[in-house]
Short mmCIF file of C-alpha atoms and ligand atoms in Angstrom, two decimals:
data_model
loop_
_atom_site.label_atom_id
_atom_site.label_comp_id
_atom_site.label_asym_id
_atom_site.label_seq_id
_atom_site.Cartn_x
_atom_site.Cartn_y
_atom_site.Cartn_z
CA UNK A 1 -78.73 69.49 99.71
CA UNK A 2 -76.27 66.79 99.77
CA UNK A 3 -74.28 65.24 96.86
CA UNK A 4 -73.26 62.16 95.56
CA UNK A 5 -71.23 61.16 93.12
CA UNK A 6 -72.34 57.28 91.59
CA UNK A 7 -70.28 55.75 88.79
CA UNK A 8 -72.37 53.40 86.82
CA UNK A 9 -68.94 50.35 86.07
CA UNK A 10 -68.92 49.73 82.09
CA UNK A 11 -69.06 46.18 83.11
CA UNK A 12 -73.15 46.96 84.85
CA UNK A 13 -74.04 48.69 82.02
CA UNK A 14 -72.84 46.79 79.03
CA UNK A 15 -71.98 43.49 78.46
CA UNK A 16 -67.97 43.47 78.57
CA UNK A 17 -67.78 40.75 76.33
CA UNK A 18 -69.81 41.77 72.78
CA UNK A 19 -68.53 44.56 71.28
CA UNK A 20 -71.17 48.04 71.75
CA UNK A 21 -73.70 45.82 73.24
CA UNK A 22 -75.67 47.58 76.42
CA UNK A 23 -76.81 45.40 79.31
CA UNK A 24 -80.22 45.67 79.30
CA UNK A 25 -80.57 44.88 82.88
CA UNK A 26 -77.78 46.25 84.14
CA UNK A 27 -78.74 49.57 82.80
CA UNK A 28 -81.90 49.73 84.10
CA UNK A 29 -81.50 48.64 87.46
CA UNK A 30 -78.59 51.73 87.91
CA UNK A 31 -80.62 54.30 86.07
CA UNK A 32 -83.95 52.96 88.61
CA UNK A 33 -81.34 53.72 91.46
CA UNK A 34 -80.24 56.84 89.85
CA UNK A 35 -84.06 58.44 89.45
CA UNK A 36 -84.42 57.35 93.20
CA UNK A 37 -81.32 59.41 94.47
CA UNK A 38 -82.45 62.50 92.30
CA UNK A 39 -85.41 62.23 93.73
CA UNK A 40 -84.16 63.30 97.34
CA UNK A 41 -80.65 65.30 96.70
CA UNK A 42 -78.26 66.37 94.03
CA UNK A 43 -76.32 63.32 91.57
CA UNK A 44 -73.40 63.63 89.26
CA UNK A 45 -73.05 59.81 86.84
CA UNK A 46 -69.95 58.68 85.93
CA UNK A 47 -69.87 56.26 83.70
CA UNK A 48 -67.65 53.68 82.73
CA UNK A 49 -66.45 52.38 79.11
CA UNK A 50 -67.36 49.05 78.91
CA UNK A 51 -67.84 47.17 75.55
CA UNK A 52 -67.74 50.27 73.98
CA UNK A 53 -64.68 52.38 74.52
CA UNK A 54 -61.71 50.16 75.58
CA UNK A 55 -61.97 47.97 72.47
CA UNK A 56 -61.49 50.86 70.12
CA UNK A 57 -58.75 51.94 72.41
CA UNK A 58 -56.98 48.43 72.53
CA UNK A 59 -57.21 48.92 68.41
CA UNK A 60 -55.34 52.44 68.65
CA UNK A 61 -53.35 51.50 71.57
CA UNK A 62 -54.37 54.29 74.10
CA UNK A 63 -53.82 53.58 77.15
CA UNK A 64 -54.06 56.12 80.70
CA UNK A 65 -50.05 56.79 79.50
CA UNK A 66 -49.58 55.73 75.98
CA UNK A 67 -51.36 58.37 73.91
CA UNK A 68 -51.93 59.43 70.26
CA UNK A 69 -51.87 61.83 67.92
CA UNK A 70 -54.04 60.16 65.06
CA UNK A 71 -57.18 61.87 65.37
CA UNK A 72 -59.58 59.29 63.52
CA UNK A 73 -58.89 57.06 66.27
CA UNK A 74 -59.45 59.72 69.01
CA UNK A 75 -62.66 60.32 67.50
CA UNK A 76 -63.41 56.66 67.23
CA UNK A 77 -63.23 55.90 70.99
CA UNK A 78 -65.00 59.07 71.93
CA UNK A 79 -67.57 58.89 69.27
CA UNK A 80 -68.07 55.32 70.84
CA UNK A 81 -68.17 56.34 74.21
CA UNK A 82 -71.03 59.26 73.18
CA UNK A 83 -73.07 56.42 71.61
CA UNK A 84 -73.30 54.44 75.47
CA UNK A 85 -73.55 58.01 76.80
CA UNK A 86 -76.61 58.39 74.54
CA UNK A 87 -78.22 55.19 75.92
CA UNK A 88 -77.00 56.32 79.80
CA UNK A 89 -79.17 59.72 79.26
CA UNK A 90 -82.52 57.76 77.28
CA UNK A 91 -82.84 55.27 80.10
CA UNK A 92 -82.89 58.21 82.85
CA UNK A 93 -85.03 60.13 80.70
CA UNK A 94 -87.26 57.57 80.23
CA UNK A 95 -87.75 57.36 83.99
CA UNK A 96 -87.87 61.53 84.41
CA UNK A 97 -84.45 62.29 84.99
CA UNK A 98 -83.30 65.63 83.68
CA UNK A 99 -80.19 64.20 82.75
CA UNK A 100 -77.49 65.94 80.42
CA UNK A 101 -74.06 64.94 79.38
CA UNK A 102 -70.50 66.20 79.79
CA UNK A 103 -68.01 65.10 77.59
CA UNK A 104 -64.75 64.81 79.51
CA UNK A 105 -62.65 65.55 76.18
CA UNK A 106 -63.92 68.87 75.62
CA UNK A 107 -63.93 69.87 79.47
CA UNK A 108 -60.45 68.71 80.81
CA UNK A 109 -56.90 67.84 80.07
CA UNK A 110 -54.21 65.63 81.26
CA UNK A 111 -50.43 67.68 82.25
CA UNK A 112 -47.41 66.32 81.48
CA UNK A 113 -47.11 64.06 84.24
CA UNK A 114 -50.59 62.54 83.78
CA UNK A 115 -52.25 65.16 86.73
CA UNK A 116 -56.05 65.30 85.39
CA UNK A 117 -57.46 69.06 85.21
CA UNK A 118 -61.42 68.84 84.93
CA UNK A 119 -63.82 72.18 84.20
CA UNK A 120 -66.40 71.76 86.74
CA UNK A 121 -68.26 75.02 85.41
CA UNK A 122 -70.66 72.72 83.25
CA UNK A 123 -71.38 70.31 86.33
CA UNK A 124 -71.54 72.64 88.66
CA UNK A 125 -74.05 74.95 87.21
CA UNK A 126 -76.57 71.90 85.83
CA UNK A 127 -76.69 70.92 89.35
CA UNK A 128 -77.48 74.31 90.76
CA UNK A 129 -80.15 74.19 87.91
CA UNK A 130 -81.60 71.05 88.91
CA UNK A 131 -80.05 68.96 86.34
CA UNK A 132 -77.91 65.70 86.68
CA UNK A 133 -74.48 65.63 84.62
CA UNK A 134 -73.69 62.37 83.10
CA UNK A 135 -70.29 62.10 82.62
CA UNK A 136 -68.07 59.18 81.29
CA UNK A 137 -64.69 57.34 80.44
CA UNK A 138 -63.44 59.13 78.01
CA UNK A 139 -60.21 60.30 75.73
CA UNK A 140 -58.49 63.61 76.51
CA UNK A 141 -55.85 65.34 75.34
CA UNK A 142 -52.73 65.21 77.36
CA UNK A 143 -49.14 67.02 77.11
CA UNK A 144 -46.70 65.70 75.56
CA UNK A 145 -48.79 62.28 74.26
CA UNK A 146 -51.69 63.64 71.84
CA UNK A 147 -54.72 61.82 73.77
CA UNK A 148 -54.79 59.39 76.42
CA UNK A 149 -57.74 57.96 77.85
CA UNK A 150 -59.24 59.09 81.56
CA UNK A 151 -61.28 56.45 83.16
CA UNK A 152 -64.75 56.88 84.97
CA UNK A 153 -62.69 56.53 88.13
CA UNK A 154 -60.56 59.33 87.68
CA UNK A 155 -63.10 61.31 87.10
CA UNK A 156 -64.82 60.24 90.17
CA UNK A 157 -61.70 61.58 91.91
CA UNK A 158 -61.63 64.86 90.54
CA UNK A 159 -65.61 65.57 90.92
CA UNK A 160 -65.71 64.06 94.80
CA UNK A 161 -63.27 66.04 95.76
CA UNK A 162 -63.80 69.35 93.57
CA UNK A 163 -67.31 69.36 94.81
CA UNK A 164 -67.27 68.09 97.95
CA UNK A 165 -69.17 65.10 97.41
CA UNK A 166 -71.34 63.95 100.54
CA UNK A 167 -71.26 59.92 99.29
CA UNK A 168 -69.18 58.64 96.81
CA UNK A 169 -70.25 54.94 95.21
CA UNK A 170 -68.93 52.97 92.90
CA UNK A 171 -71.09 50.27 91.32
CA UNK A 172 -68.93 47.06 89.68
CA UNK A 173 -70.45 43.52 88.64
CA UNK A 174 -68.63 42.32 91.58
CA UNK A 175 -70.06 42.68 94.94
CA UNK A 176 -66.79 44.44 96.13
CA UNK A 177 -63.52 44.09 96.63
CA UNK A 178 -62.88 40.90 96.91
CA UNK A 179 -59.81 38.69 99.02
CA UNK A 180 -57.84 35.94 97.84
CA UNK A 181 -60.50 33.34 98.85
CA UNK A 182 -63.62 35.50 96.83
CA UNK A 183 -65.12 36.93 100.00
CA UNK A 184 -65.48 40.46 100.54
CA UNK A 185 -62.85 43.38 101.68
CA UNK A 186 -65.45 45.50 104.13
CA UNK A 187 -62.18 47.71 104.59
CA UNK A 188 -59.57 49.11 102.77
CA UNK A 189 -57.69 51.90 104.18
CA UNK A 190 -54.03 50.74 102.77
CA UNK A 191 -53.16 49.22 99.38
CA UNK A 192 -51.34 46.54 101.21
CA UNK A 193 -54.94 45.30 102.85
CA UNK A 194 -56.01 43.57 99.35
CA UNK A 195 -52.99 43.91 96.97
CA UNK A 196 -52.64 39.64 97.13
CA UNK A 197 -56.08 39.43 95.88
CA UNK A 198 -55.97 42.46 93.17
CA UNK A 199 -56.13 41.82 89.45
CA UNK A 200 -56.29 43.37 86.40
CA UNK A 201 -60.38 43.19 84.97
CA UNK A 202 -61.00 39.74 82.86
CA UNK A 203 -62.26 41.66 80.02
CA UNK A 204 -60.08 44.12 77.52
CA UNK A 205 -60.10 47.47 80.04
CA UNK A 206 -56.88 49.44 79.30
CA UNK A 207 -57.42 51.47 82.45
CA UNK A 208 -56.17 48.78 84.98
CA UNK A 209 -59.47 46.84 86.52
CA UNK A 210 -59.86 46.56 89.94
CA UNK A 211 -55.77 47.60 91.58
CA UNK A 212 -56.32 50.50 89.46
CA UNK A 213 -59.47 51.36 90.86
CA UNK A 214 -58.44 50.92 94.58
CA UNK A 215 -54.75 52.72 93.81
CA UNK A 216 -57.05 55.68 93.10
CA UNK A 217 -59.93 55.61 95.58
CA UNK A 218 -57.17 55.92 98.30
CA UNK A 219 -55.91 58.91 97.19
CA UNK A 220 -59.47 60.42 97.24
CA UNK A 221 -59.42 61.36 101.10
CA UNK A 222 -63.03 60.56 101.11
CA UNK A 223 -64.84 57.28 101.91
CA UNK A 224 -65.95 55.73 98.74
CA UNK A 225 -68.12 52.82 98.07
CA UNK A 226 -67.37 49.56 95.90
CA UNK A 227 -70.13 47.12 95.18
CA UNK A 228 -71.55 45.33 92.70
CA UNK A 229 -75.43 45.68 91.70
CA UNK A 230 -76.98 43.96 94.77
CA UNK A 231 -75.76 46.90 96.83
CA UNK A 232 -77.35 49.21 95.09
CA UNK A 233 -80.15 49.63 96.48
CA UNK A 234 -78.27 49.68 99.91
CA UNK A 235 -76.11 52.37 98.78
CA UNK A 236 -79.43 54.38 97.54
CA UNK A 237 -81.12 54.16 100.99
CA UNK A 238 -77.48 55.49 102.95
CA UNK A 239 -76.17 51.86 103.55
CA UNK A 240 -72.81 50.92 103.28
CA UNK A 241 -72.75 47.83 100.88
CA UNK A 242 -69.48 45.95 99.57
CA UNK A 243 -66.28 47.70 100.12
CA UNK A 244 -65.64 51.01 101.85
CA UNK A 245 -61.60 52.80 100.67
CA UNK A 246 -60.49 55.18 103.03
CA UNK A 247 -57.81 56.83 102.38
CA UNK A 248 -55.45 58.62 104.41
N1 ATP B 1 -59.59 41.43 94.16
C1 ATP B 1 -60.53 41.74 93.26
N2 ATP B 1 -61.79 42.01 93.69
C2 ATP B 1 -62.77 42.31 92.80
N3 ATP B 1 -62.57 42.39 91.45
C3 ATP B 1 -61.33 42.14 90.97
C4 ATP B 1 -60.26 41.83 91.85
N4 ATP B 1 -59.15 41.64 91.10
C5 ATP B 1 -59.51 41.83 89.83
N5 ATP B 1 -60.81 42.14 89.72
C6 ATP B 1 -61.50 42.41 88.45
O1 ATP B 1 -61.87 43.79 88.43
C7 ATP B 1 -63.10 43.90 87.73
C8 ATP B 1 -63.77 45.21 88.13
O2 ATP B 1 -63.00 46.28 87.62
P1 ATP B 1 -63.46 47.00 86.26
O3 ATP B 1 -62.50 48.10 86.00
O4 ATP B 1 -63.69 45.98 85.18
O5 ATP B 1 -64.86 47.53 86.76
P2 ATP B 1 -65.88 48.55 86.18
O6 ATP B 1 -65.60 49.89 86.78
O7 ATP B 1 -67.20 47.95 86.48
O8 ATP B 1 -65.69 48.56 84.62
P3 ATP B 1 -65.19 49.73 83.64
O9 ATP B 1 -63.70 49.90 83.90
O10 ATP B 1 -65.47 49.22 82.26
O11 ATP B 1 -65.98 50.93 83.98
C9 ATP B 1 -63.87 42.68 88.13
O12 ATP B 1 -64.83 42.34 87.16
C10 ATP B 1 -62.77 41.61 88.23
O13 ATP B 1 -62.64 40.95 86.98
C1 IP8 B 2 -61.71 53.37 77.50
C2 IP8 B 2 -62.29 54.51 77.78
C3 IP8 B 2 -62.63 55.40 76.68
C4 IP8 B 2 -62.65 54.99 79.13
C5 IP8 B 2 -62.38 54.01 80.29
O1 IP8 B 2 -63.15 54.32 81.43
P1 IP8 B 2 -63.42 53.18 82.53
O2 IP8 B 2 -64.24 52.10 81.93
O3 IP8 B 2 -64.14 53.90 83.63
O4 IP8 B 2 -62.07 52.68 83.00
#
């Protein structure tokens, strides 16, 4: 049965701008996508932080590599993350997806030089049971820092390639990667093929907006998909919509 691996972009679901807002919308059109690919083969989510965790982590300045030890504000950006994860998991289950999360902070940890190591015992065996793992930005304890936070891309990473993913898609608000000029990358197979045009995101993310997000999709060694919610649909029914990374 083949896999794919879809992260949800905290700027689809929620509305980057008000503080633990959801996008209404946003959310329902990716969890109407979602209930379609479960339908015919096996999804992991991935879900990005959006209004909801990279404020509080701007407020306890945690970063991918600046970390902390102060546990109240651990728990505040992962108790905020748990509250979108909570509205990820009641829109699929309004639509009949068997959906259950996976907390990134209790299943993985970050080594000294910032290498991500991610269980995949709990993903692996919901899928074999017919489930589908919801998984998101998070914070996670790394050596040597306390707890820094690993981004819904990361993750992506480490589940495409530790389960062999069959599609990998990642769905922004834009409709790609885009060039200096606004239109559309279809190709990215070195950093140097969009790094004029790459930013940072316009809203508070402390994981690095789009350069980030490229930086790390080449050094996936699968194709992976970047578009915005217009291609989802495509990306449902096998297309190949926005941006494709390859990476070496
Ligand atoms: N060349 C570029 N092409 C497309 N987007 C770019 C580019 N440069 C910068 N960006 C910014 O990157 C943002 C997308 O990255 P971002 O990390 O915000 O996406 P996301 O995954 O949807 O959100 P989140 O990190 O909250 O999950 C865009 O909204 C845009 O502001
Ligand atoms: C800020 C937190 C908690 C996670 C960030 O994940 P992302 O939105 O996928 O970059």
């Amino acid at each position: 049965m083949s896999l794919v691996v879809l992260k949800l972009g905290g700027s689809v679901v929620t509305d980057k701008d008000e503080l633990e807002t959801i996008d209404k919308d946003g959310l329902a059109a990716a969890a109407d996508a979602v209930a379609t690919l479960a339908e015919s083969g096996q999804v992991v989510v991935v879900h990005g932080a959006g209004s909801f965790g990279h404020p509080h982590a701007a407020d306890h300045d945690v970063s991918s590599d600046t970390g902390t030890h102060d546990e109240i504000g651990v728990r505040a950006i992962h108790d905020a993350m748990k509250r979108l994860n909570d509205a990820v998991l009641d829109a699929l289950a309004e639509r009949g997806v068997s959906a259950l999360p996976v907390h990134p902070l209790s299943a993985g940890a970050r080594e000294t030089d910032g290498s991500l190591s991610l269980s995949l015992a709990a993903t692996e065996t919901m899928l074999a049971e017919g489930f589908v793992p919801v998984l998101h930005g998070d914070v996670i304890a790394h050596a040597g820092e306390g707890a820094t936070i690993v981004s819904g891309d990361d993750l992506v990473v480490s589940l495409a390639s530790g389960l062999d993913a069959d599609r990998v898609g990642l769905c922004s608000t834009v409709p790609g990667v885009l060039d200096t000029d606004g239109a559309v990358i279809p190709e990215i197979t070195a950093f140097a093929d969009a790094a004029d045009a790459l930013g940072g995101s316009e809203s508070t993310d402390v994981t690095g907006g789009m350069a980030a997000k490229v930086r790390k999709l080449l050094a996936l060694g699968a194709p992976a998909h970047v578009f915005g919610p217009d291609g989802l649909s495509a990306f449902v029914a096998g297309e190949s919509p926005g941006t494709v990374i390859r990476g070496e």
